[in-house]
PDB file of C-alpha atoms in Angstrom:
ATOM      1  CA  MET E  16     -59.575  65.359 -46.460  1.00  0.00           C
ATOM      2  CA  ASP E  17     -58.929  68.800 -45.490  1.00  0.00           C
ATOM      3  CA  MET E  18     -56.145  70.628 -47.235  1.00  0.00           C
ATOM      4  CA  ARG E  19     -56.041  73.559 -45.026  1.00  0.00           C
ATOM      5  CA  PRO E  20     -53.615  75.128 -42.842  1.00  0.00           C
ATOM      6  CA  LYS E  21     -54.295  73.899 -38.967  1.00  0.00           C
ATOM      7  CA  PHE E  22     -54.083  77.431 -37.050  1.00  0.00           C
ATOM      8  CA  LYS E  23     -55.074  77.279 -33.028  1.00  0.00           C
ATOM      9  CA  GLU E  24     -58.207  79.094 -32.600  1.00  0.00           C
ATOM     10  CA  ALA E  25     -58.405  82.666 -31.671  1.00  0.00           C
ATOM     11  CA  SER E  26     -59.896  82.612 -28.644  1.00  0.00           C
ATOM     12  CA  SER E  27     -57.370  80.355 -27.320  1.00  0.00           C
ATOM     13  CA  ILE E  28     -54.088  83.225 -28.360  1.00  0.00           C
ATOM     14  CA  LYS E  29     -56.000  85.499 -26.954  1.00  0.00           C
ATOM     15  CA  ARG E  30     -55.774  83.577 -23.640  1.00  0.00           C
ATOM     16  CA  ARG E  31     -53.017  83.341 -23.441  1.00  0.00           C
ATOM     17  CA  GLY E  32     -52.022  86.864 -24.539  1.00  0.00           C
ATOM     18  CA  LEU E  33     -54.049  88.249 -21.735  1.00  0.00           C
ATOM     19  CA  SER E  34     -52.578  86.027 -19.336  1.00  0.00           C
ATOM     20  CA  MET E  35     -49.454  87.183 -20.197  1.00  0.00           C
ATOM     21  CA  ALA E  36     -49.852  91.364 -20.676  1.00  0.00           C
ATOM     22  CA  VAL E  37     -51.508  90.510 -16.612  1.00  0.00           C
ATOM     23  CA  VAL E  38     -48.426  88.808 -15.895  1.00  0.00           C
ATOM     24  CA  VAL E  39     -45.743  92.187 -16.937  1.00  0.00           C
ATOM     25  CA  PHE E  40     -48.109  94.078 -15.660  1.00  0.00           C
ATOM     26  CA  LEU E  41     -48.512  92.603 -12.168  1.00  0.00           C
ATOM     27  CA  SER E  42     -44.218  92.248 -12.355  1.00  0.00           C
ATOM     28  CA  VAL E  43     -43.314  95.742 -13.369  1.00  0.00           C
ATOM     29  CA  GLY E  44     -46.272  96.663 -10.962  1.00  0.00           C
ATOM     30  CA  ALA E  45     -44.717  95.288  -8.373  1.00  0.00           C
ATOM     31  CA  LEU E  46     -40.934  96.392  -9.561  1.00  0.00           C
ATOM     32  CA  TRP E  47     -42.039 100.302  -9.688  1.00  0.00           C
ATOM     33  CA  GLY E  48     -44.026  99.492  -6.025  1.00  0.00           C
ATOM     34  CA  CYS E  49     -40.892  98.969  -4.324  1.00  0.00           C
ATOM     35  CA  SER E  50     -39.114 101.849  -6.188  1.00  0.00           C
ATOM     36  CA  SER E  51     -41.605 104.197  -5.988  1.00  0.00           C
ATOM     37  CA  ASN E  52     -40.915 107.810  -5.447  1.00  0.00           C
ATOM     38  CA  GLU E  53     -44.263 108.815  -3.492  1.00  0.00           C
ATOM     39  CA  ASN E  54     -43.324 110.108  -0.776  1.00  0.00           C
ATOM     40  CA  LYS E  55     -40.630 112.591  -1.498  1.00  0.00           C
ATOM     41  CA  SER E  56     -41.632 115.974  -3.205  1.00  0.00           C
ATOM     42  CA  ALA E  57     -39.721 116.332  -6.536  1.00  0.00           C
ATOM     43  CA  GLY E  58     -38.282 119.659  -5.706  1.00  0.00           C
ATOM     44  CA  ALA E  59     -36.472 118.833  -2.690  1.00  0.00           C
ATOM     45  CA  SER E  60     -32.678 119.027  -2.830  1.00  0.00           C
ATOM     46  CA  LYS E  61     -30.157 116.753  -2.776  1.00  0.00           C
ATOM     47  CA  GLU E  62     -28.076 118.961  -0.024  1.00  0.00           C
ATOM     48  CA  ALA E  63     -31.403 118.880   2.172  1.00  0.00           C
ATOM     49  CA  ALA E  64     -31.660 115.436   1.151  1.00  0.00           C
ATOM     50  CA  ASP E  65     -28.121 114.674   2.928  1.00  0.00           C
ATOM     51  CA  ALA E  66     -28.803 117.393   5.703  1.00  0.00           C
ATOM     52  CA  SER E  67     -31.592 114.917   6.981  1.00  0.00           C
ATOM     53  CA  ALA E  68     -29.884 111.375   6.834  1.00  0.00           C
ATOM     54  CA  LYS E  69     -27.104 113.082   8.648  1.00  0.00           C
ATOM     55  CA  SER E  70     -29.342 114.433  11.270  1.00  0.00           C
ATOM     56  CA  ALA E  71     -31.569 111.167  11.543  1.00  0.00           C
ATOM     57  CA  SER E  72     -28.172 109.258  12.987  1.00  0.00           C
ATOM     58  CA  SER E  73     -28.294 111.012  16.121  1.00  0.00           C
ATOM     59  CA  ILE E  74     -32.536 110.005  16.788  1.00  0.00           C
ATOM     60  CA  ASP E  75     -32.500 107.552  19.406  1.00  0.00           C
ATOM     61  CA  VAL E  76     -35.247 105.093  17.965  1.00  0.00           C
ATOM     62  CA  LYS E  77     -36.967 103.907  20.561  1.00  0.00           C
ATOM     63  CA  ALA E  78     -37.735 107.209  21.921  1.00  0.00           C
ATOM     64  CA  ALA E  79     -38.552 108.585  18.117  1.00  0.00           C
ATOM     65  CA  GLY E  80     -39.556 105.364  16.194  1.00  0.00           C
ATOM     66  CA  SER E  81     -43.288 104.026  16.687  1.00  0.00           C
ATOM     67  CA  LEU E  82     -43.823 100.162  16.239  1.00  0.00           C
ATOM     68  CA  GLU E  83     -47.396 100.801  15.814  1.00  0.00           C
ATOM     69  CA  ALA E  84     -46.281 103.355  11.987  1.00  0.00           C
ATOM     70  CA  GLY E  85     -43.282 100.877  11.185  1.00  0.00           C
ATOM     71  CA  LYS E  86     -44.808  97.675  11.216  1.00  0.00           C
ATOM     72  CA  LYS E  87     -47.681  99.910   8.676  1.00  0.00           C
ATOM     73  CA  VAL E  88     -44.384 100.933   6.109  1.00  0.00           C
ATOM     74  CA  TYR E  89     -42.786  97.100   6.936  1.00  0.00           C
ATOM     75  CA  ASN E  90     -45.974  95.475   5.905  1.00  0.00           C
ATOM     76  CA  LYS E  91     -45.741  98.265   2.600  1.00  0.00           C
ATOM     77  CA  TYR E  92     -42.081  97.677   1.606  1.00  0.00           C
ATOM     78  CA  CYS E  93     -40.586  95.375   3.282  1.00  0.00           C
ATOM     79  CA  HIS E  94     -42.203  92.262   3.701  1.00  0.00           C
ATOM     80  CA  PHE E  95     -41.761  91.662   0.311  1.00  0.00           C
ATOM     81  CA  CYS E  96     -38.299  90.021   0.553  1.00  0.00           C
ATOM     82  CA  HIS E  97     -37.962  89.660   4.570  1.00  0.00           C
ATOM     83  CA  GLY E  98     -41.342  87.729   5.218  1.00  0.00           C
ATOM     84  CA  MET E  99     -43.877  89.182   7.778  1.00  0.00           C
ATOM     85  CA  GLU E 100     -41.928  87.719  10.685  1.00  0.00           C
ATOM     86  CA  GLY E 101     -38.787  89.243   9.548  1.00  0.00           C
ATOM     87  CA  ARG E 102     -37.501  85.810   9.093  1.00  0.00           C
ATOM     88  CA  GLY E 103     -35.706  86.946   5.069  1.00  0.00           C
ATOM     89  CA  ASP E 104     -38.665  84.400   3.402  1.00  0.00           C
ATOM     90  CA  GLY E 105     -41.059  86.823   1.576  1.00  0.00           C
ATOM     91  CA  PRO E 106     -42.007  85.668  -1.219  1.00  0.00           C
ATOM     92  CA  VAL E 107     -39.680  87.570  -3.834  1.00  0.00           C
ATOM     93  CA  SER E 108     -36.909  85.788  -1.717  1.00  0.00           C
ATOM     94  CA  ILE E 109     -37.485  82.793  -3.343  1.00  0.00           C
ATOM     95  CA  GLY E 110     -35.706  84.639  -6.334  1.00  0.00           C
ATOM     96  CA  ILE E 111     -32.242  86.162  -4.424  1.00  0.00           C
ATOM     97  CA  SER E 112     -29.566  83.872  -3.195  1.00  0.00           C
ATOM     98  CA  PRO E 113     -28.323  85.296  -0.731  1.00  0.00           C
ATOM     99  CA  HIS E 114     -31.676  85.677   0.892  1.00  0.00           C
ATOM    100  CA  PRO E 115     -32.402  89.151   2.660  1.00  0.00           C
ATOM    101  CA  ALA E 116     -31.822  89.055   6.402  1.00  0.00           C
ATOM    102  CA  ASP E 117     -33.348  87.371   9.060  1.00  0.00           C
ATOM    103  CA  PHE E 118     -33.974  89.980  11.186  1.00  0.00           C
ATOM    104  CA  THR E 119     -34.451  87.013  14.380  1.00  0.00           C
ATOM    105  CA  THR E 120     -31.536  85.554  13.575  1.00  0.00           C
ATOM    106  CA  ASP E 121     -29.474  87.530  12.178  1.00  0.00           C
ATOM    107  CA  THR E 122     -27.463  88.830  15.312  1.00  0.00           C
ATOM    108  CA  LYS E 123     -24.137  90.379  13.674  1.00  0.00           C
ATOM    109  CA  ARG E 124     -26.792  92.699  11.570  1.00  0.00           C
ATOM    110  CA  MET E 125     -28.769  93.325  14.427  1.00  0.00           C
ATOM    111  CA  SER E 126     -25.908  94.931  16.450  1.00  0.00           C
ATOM    112  CA  LYS E 127     -25.034  97.181  14.276  1.00  0.00           C
ATOM    113  CA  THR E 128     -26.221 101.473  15.033  1.00  0.00           C
ATOM    114  CA  ASP E 129     -28.909 102.776  14.912  1.00  0.00           C
ATOM    115  CA  ALA E 130     -27.255 104.911  12.886  1.00  0.00           C
ATOM    116  CA  GLU E 131     -25.520 102.386  10.454  1.00  0.00           C
ATOM    117  CA  LEU E 132     -28.668 100.207   9.993  1.00  0.00           C
ATOM    118  CA  LEU E 133     -30.492 103.911   8.633  1.00  0.00           C
ATOM    119  CA  LYS E 134     -27.311 104.769   6.810  1.00  0.00           C
ATOM    120  CA  SER E 135     -28.382 101.125   4.815  1.00  0.00           C
ATOM    121  CA  LEU E 136     -31.513 102.459   4.361  1.00  0.00           C
ATOM    122  CA  ASN E 137     -30.914 105.910   2.913  1.00  0.00           C
ATOM    123  CA  ASP E 138     -28.298 104.432   0.547  1.00  0.00           C
ATOM    124  CA  GLY E 139     -29.298 101.070   0.418  1.00  0.00           C
ATOM    125  CA  ILE E 140     -27.184  97.615   0.062  1.00  0.00           C
ATOM    126  CA  LYS E 141     -25.310  96.952  -3.156  1.00  0.00           C
ATOM    127  CA  ARG E 142     -22.551  94.336  -2.435  1.00  0.00           C
ATOM    128  CA  GLU E 143     -20.949  91.086  -4.068  1.00  0.00           C
ATOM    129  CA  ILE E 144     -20.302  88.155  -1.196  1.00  0.00           C
ATOM    130  CA  GLY E 145     -18.888  84.775  -2.656  1.00  0.00           C
ATOM    131  CA  GLY E 146     -19.583  86.112  -6.430  1.00  0.00           C
ATOM    132  CA  GLU E 147     -23.237  86.158  -5.141  1.00  0.00           C
ATOM    133  CA  ALA E 148     -24.766  90.017  -5.308  1.00  0.00           C
ATOM    134  CA  MET E 149     -26.488  91.362  -2.821  1.00  0.00           C
ATOM    135  CA  PHE E 150     -28.945  94.433  -2.762  1.00  0.00           C
ATOM    136  CA  MET E 151     -31.884  95.929  -1.072  1.00  0.00           C
ATOM    137  CA  PRO E 152     -33.156  99.518  -2.841  1.00  0.00           C
ATOM    138  CA  SER E 153     -32.344 102.755  -1.601  1.00  0.00           C
ATOM    139  CA  TRP E 154     -35.269 103.846   0.482  1.00  0.00           C
ATOM    140  CA  LYS E 155     -33.825 107.553   0.984  1.00  0.00           C
ATOM    141  CA  THR E 156     -36.633 109.399  -1.419  1.00  0.00           C
ATOM    142  CA  ILE E 157     -39.394 107.136  -0.568  1.00  0.00           C
ATOM    143  CA  LEU E 158     -39.508 106.602   2.899  1.00  0.00           C
ATOM    144  CA  THR E 159     -40.012 109.606   5.265  1.00  0.00           C
ATOM    145  CA  GLU E 160     -37.305 110.262   8.086  1.00  0.00           C
ATOM    146  CA  GLN E 161     -39.366 109.488  10.127  1.00  0.00           C
ATOM    147  CA  GLU E 162     -40.875 106.809   8.304  1.00  0.00           C
ATOM    148  CA  LYS E 163     -37.356 105.456   8.906  1.00  0.00           C
ATOM    149  CA  VAL E 164     -37.213 105.326  12.242  1.00  0.00           C
ATOM    150  CA  ASP E 165     -40.537 103.940  12.584  1.00  0.00           C
ATOM    151  CA  VAL E 166     -40.042 101.244  10.412  1.00  0.00           C
ATOM    152  CA  LEU E 167     -36.197 100.399  11.906  1.00  0.00           C
ATOM    153  CA  ALA E 168     -38.151 100.417  15.905  1.00  0.00           C
ATOM    154  CA  TYR E 169     -40.143  97.637  14.665  1.00  0.00           C
ATOM    155  CA  VAL E 170     -37.028  95.843  12.642  1.00  0.00           C
ATOM    156  CA  ARG E 171     -35.581  96.178  16.219  1.00  0.00           C
ATOM    157  CA  PHE E 172     -39.053  94.765  17.943  1.00  0.00           C
ATOM    158  CA  LEU E 173     -39.045  92.072  15.274  1.00  0.00           C
ATOM    159  CA  SER E 174     -35.029  91.570  16.661  1.00  0.00           C
ATOM    160  CA  GLN E 175     -35.906  91.021  19.828  1.00  0.00           C
ATOM    161  CA  GLN E 176     -39.106  88.050  19.376  1.00  0.00           C
ATOM    162  CA  GLY E 177     -36.231  86.462  17.783  1.00  0.00           C
ATOM    163  CA  LYS E 178     -34.068  86.600  20.570  1.00  0.00           C
ATOM    164  CA  LYS E 179     -37.062  85.988  22.782  1.00  0.00           C
ATOM    165  CA  GLU E 180     -38.188  82.263  20.653  1.00  0.00           C
ATOM    166  CA  ALA E 181     -33.900  81.774  20.840  1.00  0.00           C
ATOM    167  CA  ASP E 182     -33.746  81.687  24.725  1.00  0.00           C
ATOM    168  CA  LYS E 183     -37.282  80.200  25.099  1.00  0.00           C
ATOM    169  CA  ALA E 184     -35.967  77.372  22.606  1.00  0.00           C
ATOM    170  CA  THR E 185     -32.546  76.744  24.596  1.00  0.00           C
ATOM    171  CA  SER E 186     -33.892  77.012  27.698  1.00  0.00           C
ATOM    172  CA  ARG E 187     -36.124  73.954  27.926  1.00  0.00           C
TER     173      ARG E 187
END
């Protein structure tokens, strides 16, 4: 009879540890990517950021925003929560309650002015609704003013696409 203690094989433990390390590494990377400060120089003053945010409120998004550039920004930063088509069904949204905004059907949110939506991009969204926290990070130091205008133009485009789909469905 073998009286030696039974230990799991080292290779099994190493595999499990490596798998856990990969999961942790990817999770930290995803969180860091959502909050990185890669587009803003470290020396920029708060006053300059506030002034540029105020000037953004007077920008005509339809005239100044680029759909193509906005789609690139959206696909890089926003689709994780809002989904590829702006329906609030991105891969991260599964664990978020309430779900992120659905730009294709949320007429109340999309009826806000460009200045109000740009303010939400700059400041983020942090509030409690019915006991559930609603959160979107601030993009003030992550996106340039032009990127914010571009992504807003693209989000407006997604909203218009949603309206067209709804109109088609009701006219049948």
